Structure formats: C-alpha cells, structure tokens
Amino acid sequence: MIFFLACVLSKHPVDTVTAPAAAPVADWAVWLATPGPVTVESWVSARWDAKLGSLLDLSDAACAGLPNAKVDIVLPVHVMRHPEKGDFLVDSGVPASMREGPGPVKGLIRAALGSFEVVEPVGEGMAKRGIVPRALFLTHAHFDHVLGLPELPVELDVYTGPGELRQTGQVAVLMASTARGVLDGRPTVHEWSTTEMKPLGPVLAIDVVGDGSIYAISSPGHTPGSMAYLARTAAGPVLFAGDTSHTLYGWEKGATPGNFTADHDTNLQSLRALKALAEGVPGMKVWVGHEMDGQGTGVASLPAR
Ligand SMILES: [Zn+2]
C-alpha cells in the first residue's frame, strides 16, 4: 500500500500516515547518483507566449539588456513512473476543451490566453502512454499548472505545497478563481507536510514512497507553497524545478522569475538551493517550468544579453 505524508484538506482520509524510512541523507549526493527504479516521461501539453517580464525579474543585473518582449513558452506535463507504486503526474497540463475556448480558465487571466495553443491534452497524453495516475503532484497552484484537472479522475489524490491554497495578495487573487474552479469539489486535495520534510543535502524533502526514489522538495518563493520533485531513474536523477525557474536562462544565471512571483528573495534562496542540489550530483537532468528540450526556448532567441 502506498502512503503519503500530508495534511489532509478534505474530509476524506489518506491511506495511511506512516513515517517513511529515512533516506541516507548524510550521503545524499552519492544516494541521488545511484541508479533508481523510476522512469520519467514528459510532453508539451500547450504552448503560448508571455512577456519576458513575467518569466524573468528584469530588474536583476543578470537580466540587464533583455527586452520585455513576448517570447514562446511551453506548458509541460511530466510523469514519474514507479514500477511498484504507480504513476505520479507532475502538474496537470491542459484539457482538450481548451482547443475550443478558455476551458476552465476564469476571470482576468482569460485575457492572457490570446496565443494559447493546445498541443497534447493531458488525457490524450496519458492514454497514448498507458499512464494511470496514482496521484497528481502540483509544483504550485497558479492557473497554468492546474488546468488539466477536469480530465483527471475526481477521486485522484492531488498534492500541493504547504499553504499553497491559502495564498493572499494580488497575484493570488488573480489566479485563485481558476484554481478554485478545478479544485473545489475534489475529495482528495492534500498539502505536503512541512513537519515531515527532512534535509536532503541543501533542500528539505519528503521521501514520497519510502524507498528514496521520489522526493517532494520544498521550494517556496514563486508562491508560498511552491514545490519541486525529484526522481531517481536508471539514467540518473531528474529534477522538476517547477516555476522556481521558468526558463533555462533564469536557471543558469540564478535569476528569479518575473512579476507573478510572490517573494523574490525567498524564490532566490530556493533557486540557489535547487541549483546546489543539481550541482552536487553530476549529470542531474533539470526541467525548468516553461521550457522543454528545444521547445519554448523563446528566451534563447532574444537579442542582446
Ligand atoms: Zn507556470
């Protein structure tokens, strides 16, 4: 039986709440470099464009000279496939209904969807790959990361970061109506528990299935409850950084995301911690929030750095 460690927001219980076997954190880099049982698949669910100022903090010295132009970005879906524990989605992509209109997008955010193009809805992507999700792990609850929920079973366990669904502030309010629309009425929405997080090198993480193969990593800042996820695969560890960095440019330069970020200083601390994690394990594959290999790399095409 699988277990999860979470504060249950709904009235329905999780399977069990059992402390996992402690990961060998003293040798975290050696442990993470050890081949693991998880396989990972990723696909682009949608593409659109966004102002660079929403993707990067243009006031950061590392971004000097970058224009606030519209650039292409993508919305990926990832799945971590554990041979015994099942398939775990990282973020939800988009539903097929968005081919015809705004789908579950509500409020002022609809105006930002002008160039939005559905590539592979989450339901079609899962069917094609034989994915049967055991749970959905959200990196955060901004609108573009929860849109696919209407295509996922209503009883599916959904996990998000501590405090993520109780955000306040202007951006949170802007995003909240879409998130509420897709999350309300779902019986199994949980928050990862900070009290269950343990040091894993430079980050705090939960050993999700108890064998040290999948970790949920605290990465606050972009939103209060932002999370990253890590899987140990046969080819080495794979880190899903979420929107702690939207772009490879931001990841490489250590620059935080732009004007939808709740707390830049905290985001920067989290970004540095994730980078230290990645730098500690040679060959770690890193996925940022809105670029895929060769897709959505609009920032790379910009003139003058
Ligand atoms: Zn995003």
mmCIF file of C-alpha atoms and ligand atoms in Angstrom:
data_model
loop_
_atom_site.group_PDB
_atom_site.id
_atom_site.type_symbol
_atom_site.label_atom_id
_atom_site.label_comp_id
_atom_site.label_asym_id
_atom_site.label_seq_id
_atom_site.Cartn_x
_atom_site.Cartn_y
_atom_site.Cartn_z
ATOM 1 C CA MET A 1 0.000 0.000 0.000
ATOM 2 C CA ILE A 2 1.260 3.378 -0.854
ATOM 3 C CA PHE A 3 1.392 6.055 1.789
ATOM 4 C CA PHE A 4 1.630 9.761 1.669
ATOM 5 C CA LEU A 5 2.513 12.301 4.258
ATOM 6 C CA ALA A 6 0.184 15.145 4.034
ATOM 7 C CA CYS A 7 -2.117 17.434 5.814
ATOM 8 C CA VAL A 8 -5.485 16.403 4.542
ATOM 9 C CA LEU A 9 -7.561 19.363 3.500
ATOM 10 C CA SER A 10 -10.570 17.330 2.594
ATOM 11 C CA LYS A 11 -12.780 15.331 4.914
ATOM 12 C CA HIS A 12 -11.588 12.112 3.325
ATOM 13 C CA PRO A 13 -8.655 10.233 4.815
ATOM 14 C CA VAL A 14 -5.443 9.377 3.035
ATOM 15 C CA ASP A 15 -4.462 5.721 3.053
ATOM 16 C CA THR A 16 -2.128 5.898 5.988
ATOM 17 C CA VAL A 17 0.177 8.411 7.572
ATOM 18 C CA THR A 18 3.308 6.420 8.257
ATOM 19 C CA ALA A 19 6.753 7.900 8.575
ATOM 20 C CA PRO A 20 8.962 6.783 5.702
ATOM 21 C CA ALA A 21 12.275 5.074 6.093
ATOM 22 C CA ALA A 22 14.832 7.812 6.483
ATOM 23 C CA ALA A 23 16.784 8.476 3.308
ATOM 24 C CA PRO A 24 20.546 8.172 3.713
ATOM 25 C CA VAL A 25 20.829 11.924 3.679
ATOM 26 C CA ALA A 26 24.371 12.025 5.001
ATOM 27 C CA ASP A 27 25.486 10.667 1.638
ATOM 28 C CA TRP A 28 22.789 12.465 -0.296
ATOM 29 C CA ALA A 29 24.828 13.147 -3.425
ATOM 30 C CA VAL A 30 26.008 9.535 -3.617
ATOM 31 C CA TRP A 31 22.480 8.323 -2.975
ATOM 32 C CA LEU A 32 20.888 10.528 -5.614
ATOM 33 C CA ALA A 33 23.524 9.491 -8.153
ATOM 34 C CA THR A 34 22.706 5.834 -7.546
ATOM 35 C CA PRO A 35 20.533 4.477 -10.382
ATOM 36 C CA GLY A 36 16.910 4.222 -9.332
ATOM 37 C CA PRO A 37 13.764 2.401 -10.421
ATOM 38 C CA VAL A 38 11.704 5.335 -11.716
ATOM 39 C CA THR A 39 11.182 6.132 -15.382
ATOM 40 C CA VAL A 40 10.197 9.600 -16.487
ATOM 41 C CA GLU A 41 8.142 10.789 -19.431
ATOM 42 C CA SER A 42 7.418 14.355 -20.453
ATOM 43 C CA TRP A 43 5.405 16.059 -23.125
ATOM 44 C CA VAL A 44 4.333 19.521 -24.175
ATOM 45 C CA SER A 45 0.649 19.959 -23.386
ATOM 46 C CA ALA A 46 0.309 23.523 -24.692
ATOM 47 C CA ARG A 47 2.299 26.448 -25.943
ATOM 48 C CA TRP A 48 1.729 30.148 -25.831
ATOM 49 C CA ASP A 49 3.677 33.330 -25.415
ATOM 50 C CA ALA A 50 4.308 35.515 -22.440
ATOM 51 C CA LYS A 51 6.011 38.792 -21.693
ATOM 52 C CA LEU A 52 9.572 38.225 -20.596
ATOM 53 C CA GLY A 53 8.874 40.359 -17.530
ATOM 54 C CA SER A 54 6.574 37.619 -16.301
ATOM 55 C CA LEU A 55 9.231 34.948 -16.821
ATOM 56 C CA LEU A 56 12.300 36.739 -15.507
ATOM 57 C CA ASP A 57 12.906 39.508 -12.990
ATOM 58 C CA LEU A 58 14.160 42.098 -15.467
ATOM 59 C CA SER A 59 15.426 44.281 -12.625
ATOM 60 C CA ASP A 60 18.007 41.594 -11.822
ATOM 61 C CA ALA A 61 21.501 42.526 -13.018
ATOM 62 C CA ALA A 62 21.692 39.128 -14.714
ATOM 63 C CA CYS A 63 18.845 40.246 -16.986
ATOM 64 C CA ALA A 64 20.293 43.642 -17.923
ATOM 65 C CA GLY A 65 19.564 44.481 -21.552
ATOM 66 C CA LEU A 66 16.824 41.922 -22.023
ATOM 67 C CA PRO A 67 13.736 43.491 -23.620
ATOM 68 C CA ASN A 68 10.276 42.932 -22.162
ATOM 69 C CA ALA A 69 9.249 41.204 -25.375
ATOM 70 C CA LYS A 70 6.818 38.361 -25.844
ATOM 71 C CA VAL A 71 8.571 35.010 -26.044
ATOM 72 C CA ASP A 72 7.406 31.483 -26.767
ATOM 73 C CA ILE A 73 6.952 29.187 -23.813
ATOM 74 C CA VAL A 74 5.524 25.725 -23.293
ATOM 75 C CA LEU A 75 3.436 24.050 -20.657
ATOM 76 C CA PRO A 76 4.862 20.598 -19.944
ATOM 77 C CA VAL A 77 3.401 17.545 -18.252
ATOM 78 C CA HIS A 78 5.800 15.136 -16.571
ATOM 79 C CA VAL A 79 5.129 11.715 -15.146
ATOM 80 C CA MET A 80 7.291 9.775 -12.719
ATOM 81 C CA ARG A 81 6.581 6.060 -13.204
ATOM 82 C CA HIS A 82 7.493 3.831 -10.274
ATOM 83 C CA PRO A 83 7.423 0.101 -11.099
ATOM 84 C CA GLU A 84 5.546 -0.811 -7.897
ATOM 85 C CA LYS A 85 3.938 2.373 -6.614
ATOM 86 C CA GLY A 86 2.455 3.632 -9.858
ATOM 87 C CA ASP A 87 2.431 6.743 -11.999
ATOM 88 C CA PHE A 88 2.719 10.221 -10.485
ATOM 89 C CA LEU A 89 1.949 13.261 -12.583
ATOM 90 C CA VAL A 90 3.894 16.466 -12.070
ATOM 91 C CA ASP A 91 1.456 19.244 -12.959
ATOM 92 C CA SER A 92 -1.652 18.718 -14.995
ATOM 93 C CA GLY A 93 -1.212 20.159 -18.486
ATOM 94 C CA VAL A 94 -4.381 21.289 -20.222
ATOM 95 C CA PRO A 95 -7.699 19.681 -21.134
ATOM 96 C CA ALA A 96 -8.890 19.064 -24.698
ATOM 97 C CA SER A 97 -11.693 21.603 -24.118
ATOM 98 C CA MET A 98 -9.128 24.375 -24.476
ATOM 99 C CA ARG A 99 -8.911 23.626 -28.196
ATOM 100 C CA GLU A 100 -12.298 25.320 -28.457
ATOM 101 C CA GLY A 101 -12.070 28.076 -25.875
ATOM 102 C CA PRO A 102 -10.829 29.113 -22.458
ATOM 103 C CA GLY A 103 -11.804 25.802 -20.815
ATOM 104 C CA PRO A 104 -11.528 26.118 -17.041
ATOM 105 C CA VAL A 105 -9.740 29.479 -17.167
ATOM 106 C CA LYS A 106 -11.708 32.098 -15.260
ATOM 107 C CA GLY A 107 -11.539 35.820 -14.715
ATOM 108 C CA LEU A 108 -8.988 38.331 -15.968
ATOM 109 C CA ILE A 109 -6.472 35.608 -16.771
ATOM 110 C CA ARG A 110 -8.506 34.800 -19.873
ATOM 111 C CA ALA A 111 -7.039 37.901 -21.477
ATOM 112 C CA ALA A 112 -3.575 36.318 -21.253
ATOM 113 C CA LEU A 113 -4.598 33.338 -23.368
ATOM 114 C CA GLY A 114 -4.500 35.087 -26.738
ATOM 115 C CA SER A 115 -1.830 32.896 -28.289
ATOM 116 C CA PHE A 116 -2.640 29.760 -26.352
ATOM 117 C CA GLU A 117 -2.382 26.592 -28.442
ATOM 118 C CA VAL A 118 -3.219 23.108 -27.208
ATOM 119 C CA VAL A 119 -0.582 20.573 -28.284
ATOM 120 C CA GLU A 120 -1.379 17.362 -26.377
ATOM 121 C CA PRO A 121 -4.069 17.448 -23.700
ATOM 122 C CA VAL A 122 -3.292 15.591 -20.507
ATOM 123 C CA GLY A 123 -5.989 12.930 -21.084
ATOM 124 C CA GLU A 124 -4.772 12.119 -24.584
ATOM 125 C CA GLY A 125 -1.149 12.147 -23.470
ATOM 126 C CA MET A 126 -1.837 9.694 -20.650
ATOM 127 C CA ALA A 127 -3.890 7.372 -22.870
ATOM 128 C CA LYS A 128 -1.180 7.295 -25.525
ATOM 129 C CA ARG A 129 1.459 6.334 -22.955
ATOM 130 C CA GLY A 130 -0.663 3.956 -20.884
ATOM 131 C CA ILE A 131 -0.423 6.188 -17.841
ATOM 132 C CA VAL A 132 -2.826 5.531 -14.974
ATOM 133 C CA PRO A 133 -2.106 8.260 -12.445
ATOM 134 C CA ARG A 134 -1.833 7.269 -8.802
ATOM 135 C CA ALA A 135 -1.635 10.912 -7.773
ATOM 136 C CA LEU A 136 -1.044 14.407 -9.112
ATOM 137 C CA PHE A 137 1.824 16.393 -7.618
ATOM 138 C CA LEU A 138 1.451 20.112 -8.279
ATOM 139 C CA THR A 139 4.524 22.320 -8.365
ATOM 140 C CA HIS A 140 2.148 25.140 -7.407
ATOM 141 C CA ALA A 141 -1.435 26.236 -7.926
ATOM 142 C CA HIS A 142 -1.067 29.009 -10.495
ATOM 143 C CA PHE A 143 -3.679 28.723 -13.207
ATOM 144 C CA ASP A 144 -1.412 27.251 -15.890
ATOM 145 C CA HIS A 145 -0.485 24.296 -13.663
ATOM 146 C CA VAL A 146 -3.976 23.171 -12.668
ATOM 147 C CA LEU A 147 -5.888 23.418 -15.958
ATOM 148 C CA GLY A 148 -5.808 19.690 -16.734
ATOM 149 C CA LEU A 149 -7.636 18.695 -13.549
ATOM 150 C CA PRO A 150 -11.040 18.354 -15.254
ATOM 151 C CA GLU A 151 -9.578 15.461 -17.289
ATOM 152 C CA LEU A 152 -8.272 13.645 -14.218
ATOM 153 C CA PRO A 153 -10.399 11.334 -12.051
ATOM 154 C CA VAL A 154 -12.230 13.325 -9.400
ATOM 155 C CA GLU A 155 -11.053 10.935 -6.687
ATOM 156 C CA LEU A 156 -7.384 11.258 -7.692
ATOM 157 C CA ASP A 157 -5.133 12.352 -4.847
ATOM 158 C CA VAL A 158 -3.832 15.858 -5.543
ATOM 159 C CA TYR A 159 -0.831 17.169 -3.613
ATOM 160 C CA THR A 160 0.321 20.743 -3.327
ATOM 161 C CA GLY A 161 2.725 22.654 -1.136
ATOM 162 C CA PRO A 162 2.172 23.947 2.406
ATOM 163 C CA GLY A 163 -0.112 26.977 2.427
ATOM 164 C CA GLU A 164 -0.467 26.951 -1.347
ATOM 165 C CA LEU A 165 -4.244 27.063 -1.310
ATOM 166 C CA ARG A 166 -4.439 29.804 1.314
ATOM 167 C CA GLN A 167 -2.449 32.461 -0.507
ATOM 168 C CA THR A 168 -3.254 36.120 -0.249
ATOM 169 C CA GLY A 169 -2.198 39.089 -2.345
ATOM 170 C CA GLN A 170 -2.974 40.467 -5.767
ATOM 171 C CA VAL A 171 -1.458 37.687 -7.887
ATOM 172 C CA ALA A 172 -3.012 35.003 -5.741
ATOM 173 C CA VAL A 173 -6.435 36.570 -6.131
ATOM 174 C CA LEU A 174 -5.930 36.770 -9.897
ATOM 175 C CA MET A 175 -5.068 33.080 -10.031
ATOM 176 C CA ALA A 176 -7.471 31.842 -7.380
ATOM 177 C CA SER A 177 -10.705 31.697 -9.321
ATOM 178 C CA THR A 178 -9.290 29.209 -11.828
ATOM 179 C CA ALA A 179 -7.660 27.086 -9.121
ATOM 180 C CA ARG A 180 -10.828 27.070 -7.039
ATOM 181 C CA GLY A 181 -12.888 26.142 -10.067
ATOM 182 C CA VAL A 182 -10.881 22.986 -10.727
ATOM 183 C CA LEU A 183 -10.032 22.023 -7.139
ATOM 184 C CA ASP A 184 -13.297 22.682 -5.348
ATOM 185 C CA GLY A 185 -15.389 19.561 -5.046
ATOM 186 C CA ARG A 186 -12.433 17.218 -5.319
ATOM 187 C CA PRO A 187 -12.450 14.981 -2.245
ATOM 188 C CA THR A 188 -8.724 14.332 -2.032
ATOM 189 C CA VAL A 189 -6.662 17.503 -2.094
ATOM 190 C CA HIS A 190 -3.696 17.474 0.264
ATOM 191 C CA GLU A 191 -0.817 19.653 1.279
ATOM 192 C CA TRP A 192 2.647 18.255 1.748
ATOM 193 C CA SER A 193 3.516 18.490 5.428
ATOM 194 C CA THR A 194 6.479 20.641 6.421
ATOM 195 C CA THR A 195 6.892 18.611 9.587
ATOM 196 C CA GLU A 196 7.659 15.522 7.507
ATOM 197 C CA MET A 197 10.362 17.241 5.465
ATOM 198 C CA LYS A 198 13.945 16.247 6.159
ATOM 199 C CA PRO A 199 17.222 17.689 4.906
ATOM 200 C CA LEU A 200 18.347 16.203 1.623
ATOM 201 C CA GLY A 201 21.618 17.970 1.040
ATOM 202 C CA PRO A 202 20.755 21.652 0.544
ATOM 203 C CA VAL A 203 16.966 21.179 0.411
ATOM 204 C CA LEU A 204 14.124 19.929 2.588
ATOM 205 C CA ALA A 205 12.326 16.964 1.094
ATOM 206 C CA ILE A 206 9.826 14.203 1.692
ATOM 207 C CA ASP A 207 10.705 10.667 0.638
ATOM 208 C CA VAL A 208 7.329 10.167 -1.012
ATOM 209 C CA VAL A 209 7.056 6.404 -1.445
ATOM 210 C CA GLY A 210 9.536 5.418 1.234
ATOM 211 C CA ASP A 211 12.308 3.913 -0.883
ATOM 212 C CA GLY A 212 14.242 7.081 -1.659
ATOM 213 C CA SER A 213 13.278 7.078 -5.320
ATOM 214 C CA ILE A 214 10.858 10.022 -5.472
ATOM 215 C CA TYR A 215 11.188 13.206 -3.445
ATOM 216 C CA ALA A 216 8.866 16.159 -2.935
ATOM 217 C CA ILE A 217 11.085 19.191 -2.311
ATOM 218 C CA SER A 218 10.099 22.423 -0.606
ATOM 219 C CA SER A 219 10.880 25.359 -2.897
ATOM 220 C CA PRO A 220 8.897 28.386 -1.703
ATOM 221 C CA GLY A 221 9.042 31.858 -3.164
ATOM 222 C CA HIS A 222 7.371 31.912 -6.561
ATOM 223 C CA THR A 223 4.347 31.002 -4.488
ATOM 224 C CA PRO A 224 4.346 30.315 -0.739
ATOM 225 C CA GLY A 225 3.885 26.585 -1.263
ATOM 226 C CA SER A 226 5.931 26.004 -4.413
ATOM 227 C CA MET A 227 7.394 22.508 -4.690
ATOM 228 C CA ALA A 228 9.958 20.745 -6.846
ATOM 229 C CA TYR A 229 10.108 16.987 -7.402
ATOM 230 C CA LEU A 230 12.959 14.601 -7.998
ATOM 231 C CA ALA A 231 13.022 11.059 -9.365
ATOM 232 C CA ARG A 232 15.912 8.587 -9.351
ATOM 233 C CA THR A 233 15.998 6.850 -12.716
ATOM 234 C CA ALA A 234 18.320 4.295 -14.264
ATOM 235 C CA ALA A 235 19.969 7.159 -16.138
ATOM 236 C CA GLY A 236 20.412 9.304 -13.038
ATOM 237 C CA PRO A 237 18.309 11.777 -11.099
ATOM 238 C CA VAL A 238 15.748 14.028 -12.768
ATOM 239 C CA LEU A 239 14.722 17.276 -11.071
ATOM 240 C CA PHE A 240 11.474 19.059 -11.880
ATOM 241 C CA ALA A 241 12.163 22.584 -10.678
ATOM 242 C CA GLY A 242 8.705 23.940 -11.454
ATOM 243 C CA ASP A 243 8.362 27.694 -11.668
ATOM 244 C CA THR A 244 11.144 28.314 -9.170
ATOM 245 C CA SER A 245 12.745 28.967 -12.549
ATOM 246 C CA HIS A 246 10.515 29.324 -15.606
ATOM 247 C CA THR A 247 13.432 29.448 -18.028
ATOM 248 C CA LEU A 248 16.826 27.877 -18.579
ATOM 249 C CA TYR A 249 18.226 31.412 -18.728
ATOM 250 C CA GLY A 250 16.976 32.065 -15.204
ATOM 251 C CA TRP A 251 18.298 28.719 -14.015
ATOM 252 C CA GLU A 252 21.750 29.274 -15.472
ATOM 253 C CA LYS A 253 22.043 32.893 -14.346
ATOM 254 C CA GLY A 254 20.424 32.403 -10.955
ATOM 255 C CA ALA A 255 17.732 34.984 -11.784
ATOM 256 C CA THR A 256 14.264 34.630 -10.327
ATOM 257 C CA PRO A 257 11.005 34.575 -12.314
ATOM 258 C CA GLY A 258 9.148 37.798 -13.014
ATOM 259 C CA ASN A 259 6.117 39.694 -11.876
ATOM 260 C CA PHE A 260 3.904 36.767 -10.885
ATOM 261 C CA THR A 261 6.387 35.852 -8.161
ATOM 262 C CA ALA A 262 5.168 36.288 -4.595
ATOM 263 C CA ASP A 263 8.534 36.679 -2.833
ATOM 264 C CA HIS A 264 11.670 37.181 -4.938
ATOM 265 C CA ASP A 265 14.127 36.851 -2.033
ATOM 266 C CA THR A 266 12.645 33.534 -0.926
ATOM 267 C CA ASN A 267 12.433 32.378 -4.545
ATOM 268 C CA LEU A 268 16.137 33.175 -4.945
ATOM 269 C CA GLN A 269 17.036 31.151 -1.859
ATOM 270 C CA SER A 270 15.045 28.209 -3.204
ATOM 271 C CA LEU A 271 16.588 28.553 -6.665
ATOM 272 C CA ARG A 272 20.082 28.551 -5.167
ATOM 273 C CA ALA A 273 19.236 25.502 -3.058
ATOM 274 C CA LEU A 274 17.933 23.579 -6.088
ATOM 275 C CA LYS A 275 20.999 24.566 -8.086
ATOM 276 C CA ALA A 276 23.243 23.362 -5.251
ATOM 277 C CA LEU A 277 21.334 20.087 -5.259
ATOM 278 C CA ALA A 278 21.847 19.711 -9.007
ATOM 279 C CA GLU A 279 25.481 20.729 -8.859
ATOM 280 C CA GLY A 280 26.085 18.125 -6.170
ATOM 281 C CA VAL A 281 25.121 15.294 -8.481
ATOM 282 C CA PRO A 282 26.913 15.362 -11.844
ATOM 283 C CA GLY A 283 24.590 14.644 -14.739
ATOM 284 C CA MET A 284 21.354 15.502 -12.940
ATOM 285 C CA LYS A 285 18.703 16.320 -15.528
ATOM 286 C CA VAL A 286 16.849 19.546 -14.707
ATOM 287 C CA TRP A 287 13.486 20.577 -16.117
ATOM 288 C CA VAL A 288 12.516 24.209 -15.592
ATOM 289 C CA GLY A 289 8.890 25.328 -15.551
ATOM 290 C CA HIS A 290 8.243 26.509 -19.082
ATOM 291 C CA GLU A 291 10.898 25.194 -21.443
ATOM 292 C CA MET A 292 11.412 21.718 -22.829
ATOM 293 C CA ASP A 293 14.374 20.446 -24.805
ATOM 294 C CA GLY A 294 14.292 22.650 -27.881
ATOM 295 C CA GLN A 295 10.728 23.832 -27.262
ATOM 296 C CA GLY A 296 9.578 27.048 -25.721
ATOM 297 C CA THR A 297 13.077 28.394 -25.751
ATOM 298 C CA GLY A 298 11.976 31.887 -26.677
ATOM 299 C CA VAL A 299 14.404 33.487 -24.278
ATOM 300 C CA ALA A 300 17.339 31.978 -26.120
ATOM 301 C CA SER A 301 16.256 33.725 -29.318
ATOM 302 C CA LEU A 302 16.270 37.200 -27.818
ATOM 303 C CA PRO A 303 18.842 39.715 -28.992
ATOM 304 C CA ALA A 304 21.496 41.295 -26.785
ATOM 305 C CA ARG A 305 22.242 39.840 -23.428
HETATM 306 ZN ZN ZN B 1 3.780 28.462 -14.793
#
